[in-house]
Structure formats: structure tokens, C-alpha cells
Coordinates of C-alpha atoms and ligand atoms in Angstrom, one line a residue:
M1 CA 0.0 0.0 0.0
T2 CA 0.9 3.6 -0.3
R3 CA 0.1 4.9 3.2
S4 CA -0.8 8.4 2.2
I5 CA -3.4 7.2 -0.3
R6 CA -6.8 5.9 0.6
P7 CA -7.2 2.5 -1.1
L8 CA -9.9 1.7 -3.6
V9 CA -11.3 -1.8 -4.2
A10 CA -13.5 -1.8 -7.4
G11 CA -15.6 -4.7 -8.5
N12 CA -15.9 -5.4 -12.2
W13 CA -19.0 -7.6 -12.8
K14 CA -18.3 -7.8 -16.5
M15 CA -21.2 -9.3 -18.4
N16 CA -22.7 -10.9 -15.3
G17 CA -25.7 -10.0 -13.3
M18 CA -29.5 -10.0 -13.7
K19 CA -31.7 -7.7 -11.6
A20 CA -32.0 -10.4 -8.8
D21 CA -28.2 -10.2 -8.4
I22 CA -28.4 -6.6 -7.1
V23 CA -28.7 -8.4 -3.8
I24 CA -24.9 -8.7 -4.0
A25 CA -24.6 -4.9 -3.9
S26 CA -26.8 -4.7 -0.9
E27 CA -24.9 -7.4 0.9
V28 CA -21.6 -5.6 0.2
A29 CA -23.2 -2.4 1.6
K30 CA -24.3 -4.2 4.7
G31 CA -20.8 -5.6 5.3
Y32 CA -19.1 -2.3 4.6
D33 CA -19.0 -1.5 8.3
A34 CA -17.6 1.5 10.2
G35 CA -14.1 0.1 10.4
L36 CA -13.9 -0.6 6.6
K37 CA -15.5 2.7 5.7
A38 CA -12.8 4.5 7.6
A39 CA -10.1 2.7 5.7
V40 CA -11.0 1.9 2.1
D41 CA -13.2 3.1 -0.7
L42 CA -15.4 0.6 -2.6
A43 CA -16.9 0.8 -6.1
I44 CA -19.1 -1.6 -7.9
C45 CA -19.2 -1.6 -11.7
P46 CA -22.2 -3.7 -12.8
P47 CA -23.3 -4.1 -16.4
A48 CA -24.9 -1.0 -17.8
S49 CA -28.4 -2.5 -17.5
L50 CA -28.0 -2.6 -13.7
L51 CA -26.2 0.7 -13.1
I52 CA -29.1 2.8 -12.0
T53 CA -30.5 0.1 -9.8
A54 CA -27.1 -0.4 -8.2
S55 CA -26.6 3.3 -7.7
V56 CA -30.1 3.5 -6.0
V57 CA -29.4 0.4 -3.8
L58 CA -26.1 1.9 -2.7
V59 CA -27.3 5.5 -1.9
G60 CA -26.2 6.4 1.6
S61 CA -23.7 3.5 1.7
R62 CA -20.7 5.6 0.5
I63 CA -20.0 2.8 -2.0
A64 CA -19.6 4.2 -5.5
T65 CA -20.7 2.8 -8.8
G66 CA -19.0 2.8 -12.2
G67 CA -19.4 1.9 -15.8
Q68 CA -17.3 -0.8 -17.4
D69 CA -16.6 1.3 -20.5
C70 CA -17.8 4.6 -22.1
S71 CA -18.0 6.1 -25.5
T72 CA -15.5 8.5 -26.8
Q73 CA -18.5 10.5 -28.1
G74 CA -20.8 12.8 -26.1
S75 CA -24.1 11.9 -27.8
G76 CA -25.7 11.2 -31.1
A77 CA -26.0 8.4 -33.7
F78 CA -23.8 5.8 -32.1
T79 CA -26.0 2.8 -31.7
G80 CA -25.2 0.6 -28.7
E81 CA -22.8 3.1 -27.2
I82 CA -23.2 4.7 -23.7
S83 CA -21.7 8.1 -23.1
A84 CA -19.8 9.1 -19.9
A85 CA -22.5 11.7 -19.1
M86 CA -25.2 8.9 -19.3
L87 CA -23.1 6.8 -16.8
A88 CA -22.8 9.9 -14.5
D89 CA -26.6 10.5 -14.9
A90 CA -27.1 6.8 -13.7
G91 CA -25.2 7.6 -10.6
A92 CA -21.7 6.5 -11.6
S93 CA -18.5 8.1 -10.2
F94 CA -16.1 5.9 -12.2
A95 CA -15.7 4.4 -15.7
I96 CA -13.3 1.5 -16.4
V97 CA -11.6 2.2 -19.7
G98 CA -9.1 0.1 -21.7
H99 CA -9.8 -3.2 -20.0
S100 CA -7.9 -5.9 -21.8
E101 CA -11.1 -7.5 -22.8
R102 CA -12.0 -4.3 -24.7
R103 CA -8.5 -3.8 -26.0
T104 CA -8.4 -7.5 -27.3
L105 CA -12.0 -8.3 -28.3
H106 CA -12.9 -4.8 -29.6
G107 CA -9.5 -3.8 -30.9
E108 CA -9.3 -0.6 -28.7
S109 CA -6.1 1.2 -29.3
N110 CA -4.3 3.4 -26.8
A111 CA -5.6 6.4 -28.6
T112 CA -9.2 5.2 -28.2
V113 CA -8.6 4.4 -24.5
K114 CA -7.2 7.9 -24.0
A115 CA -10.2 9.5 -25.7
K116 CA -12.5 7.4 -23.5
A117 CA -10.6 8.4 -20.4
E118 CA -10.9 12.1 -21.5
A119 CA -14.6 11.7 -22.2
A120 CA -15.0 10.2 -18.7
Q121 CA -13.2 13.1 -17.1
K122 CA -15.3 15.6 -19.1
A123 CA -18.4 14.1 -17.5
L124 CA -16.7 14.3 -14.1
L125 CA -16.2 10.6 -13.8
V126 CA -12.8 9.2 -12.7
P127 CA -11.5 6.8 -15.4
I128 CA -9.9 3.6 -14.2
V129 CA -7.4 3.2 -17.0
C130 CA -6.3 -0.5 -17.4
V131 CA -2.9 -1.6 -18.7
G132 CA -1.1 -4.9 -18.7
E133 CA 1.1 -7.2 -20.7
T134 CA 0.2 -10.6 -22.3
K135 CA 1.9 -13.8 -21.3
D136 CA 4.2 -13.7 -24.4
E137 CA 5.2 -10.2 -23.6
R138 CA 6.1 -11.1 -20.0
E139 CA 8.0 -14.2 -21.1
A140 CA 9.9 -12.1 -23.7
G141 CA 11.0 -9.7 -20.9
K142 CA 8.9 -6.9 -22.4
A143 CA 6.3 -6.4 -19.7
L144 CA 7.7 -3.1 -18.3
A145 CA 8.2 -1.6 -21.8
V146 CA 4.7 -2.7 -23.0
V147 CA 2.9 -1.2 -19.9
K148 CA 4.9 2.1 -20.1
K149 CA 3.9 2.4 -23.8
Q150 CA 0.3 1.8 -22.9
L151 CA 0.5 4.5 -20.2
R152 CA 2.1 7.0 -22.6
G153 CA -0.7 6.4 -25.1
S154 CA -3.7 6.1 -22.8
I155 CA -3.3 8.5 -19.9
P156 CA -5.2 11.8 -20.2
D157 CA -3.0 14.9 -20.1
G158 CA -3.1 16.9 -16.9
A159 CA -4.6 14.1 -14.8
T160 CA -4.2 14.1 -11.0
G161 CA -4.8 11.8 -8.2
A162 CA -8.3 13.2 -7.9
T163 CA -9.1 12.6 -11.6
L164 CA -7.4 9.3 -12.5
V165 CA -7.0 5.7 -11.3
V166 CA -4.7 3.3 -13.1
A167 CA -5.2 -0.5 -12.9
Y168 CA -2.3 -2.9 -13.7
E169 CA -3.9 -6.1 -14.9
P170 CA -1.6 -8.6 -16.5
V171 CA -3.7 -10.2 -19.2
W172 CA -2.5 -13.7 -18.3
A173 CA -3.7 -13.2 -14.7
I174 CA -7.3 -12.2 -15.6
G175 CA -9.7 -15.0 -14.8
T176 CA -7.0 -17.6 -14.7
G177 CA -6.2 -18.0 -11.0
L178 CA -2.6 -17.1 -11.9
T179 CA -1.0 -14.0 -10.3
P180 CA 2.5 -12.4 -10.6
T181 CA 4.8 -12.7 -7.7
A182 CA 4.8 -9.9 -5.2
A183 CA 8.2 -8.8 -6.4
D184 CA 6.9 -8.6 -10.0
V185 CA 3.9 -6.5 -8.9
A186 CA 6.2 -4.2 -6.9
E187 CA 8.6 -3.7 -9.8
M188 CA 5.7 -3.0 -12.2
H189 CA 3.8 -0.6 -9.8
E190 CA 7.0 1.3 -9.1
A191 CA 7.6 1.6 -12.9
I192 CA 4.0 2.8 -13.4
R193 CA 4.4 5.5 -10.7
A194 CA 7.7 6.6 -12.2
E195 CA 6.2 6.8 -15.7
L196 CA 3.2 8.7 -14.4
G197 CA 5.7 11.1 -12.8
R198 CA 7.2 11.7 -16.2
L199 CA 3.8 12.2 -17.8
L200 CA 1.9 14.2 -15.2
G201 CA 4.6 15.5 -12.9
K202 CA 5.7 13.9 -9.6
A203 CA 3.2 15.5 -7.3
A204 CA 0.2 14.5 -9.4
A205 CA 1.6 11.0 -9.9
A206 CA 2.1 10.5 -6.2
G207 CA -1.6 10.8 -5.6
V208 CA -2.9 8.5 -8.4
R209 CA -4.3 5.2 -7.0
L210 CA -2.6 2.2 -8.7
L211 CA -4.8 -0.8 -8.5
Y212 CA -3.7 -4.4 -9.1
G213 CA -6.1 -6.6 -10.9
G214 CA -6.1 -10.2 -12.1
S215 CA -7.3 -13.2 -10.0
V216 CA -7.4 -11.2 -6.8
K217 CA -9.1 -13.4 -4.1
P218 CA -9.4 -13.4 -0.3
S219 CA -6.5 -15.9 -0.2
N220 CA -4.0 -13.7 -2.0
A221 CA -5.3 -10.2 -1.3
V222 CA -3.3 -9.6 1.9
E223 CA 0.0 -10.4 0.1
L224 CA -0.9 -8.4 -3.0
M225 CA -2.3 -5.4 -1.2
N226 CA 0.8 -5.1 1.0
V227 CA 3.0 -4.5 -2.0
A228 CA 4.5 -1.0 -2.2
N229 CA 2.6 1.3 -4.6
V230 CA -0.5 -1.0 -4.7
D231 CA -3.4 1.2 -3.6
G232 CA -6.2 -1.3 -4.0
A233 CA -7.6 -3.8 -6.4
L234 CA -9.8 -4.2 -9.5
V235 CA -11.7 -7.4 -8.9
G236 CA -13.5 -9.5 -11.5
G237 CA -14.8 -13.0 -10.5
A238 CA -14.5 -12.5 -6.7
S239 CA -16.6 -9.3 -6.9
L240 CA -19.7 -11.4 -7.7
K241 CA -19.6 -12.8 -4.2
A242 CA -20.2 -10.2 -1.5
E243 CA -18.2 -12.1 1.2
E244 CA -15.2 -12.5 -1.1
F245 CA -15.3 -8.9 -2.2
L246 CA -15.5 -7.7 1.4
A247 CA -12.7 -10.0 2.4
I248 CA -10.5 -8.4 -0.3
A249 CA -11.6 -4.9 1.0
R250 CA -10.6 -5.9 4.5
A251 CA -7.1 -6.8 3.2
C252 CA -6.7 -3.1 2.3
G253 CA -8.2 -1.8 5.6
Ligands
PGA301 P1 -10.5 -11.5 -12.3 O1 -10.8 -10.3 -13.3 O2 -10.5 -10.9 -11.0 O3 -11.7 -12.4 -12.6 O4 -9.3 -12.1 -12.7 C1 -10.1 -9.0 -13.1 C2 -10.5 -8.0 -14.2 O5 -10.6 -8.4 -15.4 O6 -10.7 -6.9 -13.9

């Protein structure tokens, strides 16, 4: 953890969740007790179809909601797209952008991710910009170079700790049960902080929350969350179980 930074644990439900599953959000709210509230921020990013419902269920809980993506565009003839302003209108405070599933399955470039992050900021959402290397890139010793390049291409100009979150998610760790070693996470997060320093200035970079994501579970959360420069987690599968999500949050508290 970075002691001066309040950690954030964000749940990415991906394409999971029917309206009956909103009970997961209410259970998380119930378990977000006084001790946890004082120590860690939580956010739930349900599918867009449940965003308003989740925001309503979480009113008064101090748990934020977020979108899983947003359009680069403000409004208009973009069938199927959802603008950042629409997410904000549905109660969101965050928008995940550049998740590896979007980069891979939808061919999103760094420039697209940057435009989405800027659109999110314009709507007063905090973008959670995702970066991470593939297995081949790690095995070829290119992980640091790949992630630095993604940062240079995807981070909005002039961002600060109040307007940006970065999530390091090694592609090979997402949904696989595999995680990097604590030493590899430490090396990467230090490199990300340093690169953000070059891009945004040291003071701004020092305040940006750097989340680790990829197979975070209650069983590995304490080790991962105690790594230097890890300021929380972006959680996929385990965020669909209230008890597991809360246990991960407690690892930050
Ligand atoms: P996972 O997903 O926790 O299921 O590995 C993380 C993510 O894709 O954000």
C-alpha cells in the first residue's frame, strides 16, 4: 500500500448480473462496516443494465458505482454506445476504460482508450485506465516496456490523483487463477508510478491510485495489497460474491 493514499477496491462484474443479483450490492453495503468505511473506498461496476439500480441500492452507503466502458463521443448516432454523461446520470462516479477484454476483443487502441478516459473526465467521472502485458510479452521480458507504452498512449493529459485511477492487470492473470509474484507486482507498480511522474509531474503521480487486478481473491489479497505502490484492487470474479469482495476490501483496511 501507499500509506498516504486511501485505497480503492473496485468490482468489475463484466457481463454478469440480472436484476435479482443486485442483492450482491446490498450485501456488500451491509458488510461495509464502520471500520472498513474509515479505511477503504469501494466501487461496484455492474453491467450498464443494472447501473441505475445499483446506484439506488447503494445510496447512503458511501459505495460508488462505475461503468465498465464509455463512449469517446458525447451523444448522437452511435447505436449501442453509452456516453460518460449517461453513466454519470445513472449515478456512476467511475468508468473503467481500456480493460484488456475491450482492447483485445474490440480492438481498442491506446488512442481510443485515452479518448474514452478524457470523455469520462469531461463528465466528471474518474476513469480507471487499465494496462497490462500478455503472457508472451512477459516471457519475452517486455512487460515493463509494454505497460509504459500503454500508459504514454492512454493516460489523459493533466490528470491528477483526484481525476485518474490506473489498474495494472496482467492479461494472463485475468480470470486464470494465476498471479504475478509480489516482487513482479512491486517492480511494475514502481515503474508505473515513475512513468506517471514523467507524464503528469511527480506531485500528481504521487496521488494516483494504482490498483492491481487479475485473479485477486481473499486468499492472495493480503499479500498483493501489502506490496508497495499497490493502492487497491480491481476485482472480477470475486466481486460477484459479497463475502469475497468484502474480504478483499478488508485486506486493504
Ligand atoms: P478477475 O478479473 O479478478 O476475474 O481475474 C479481473 C478483471 O478483469 O478486472
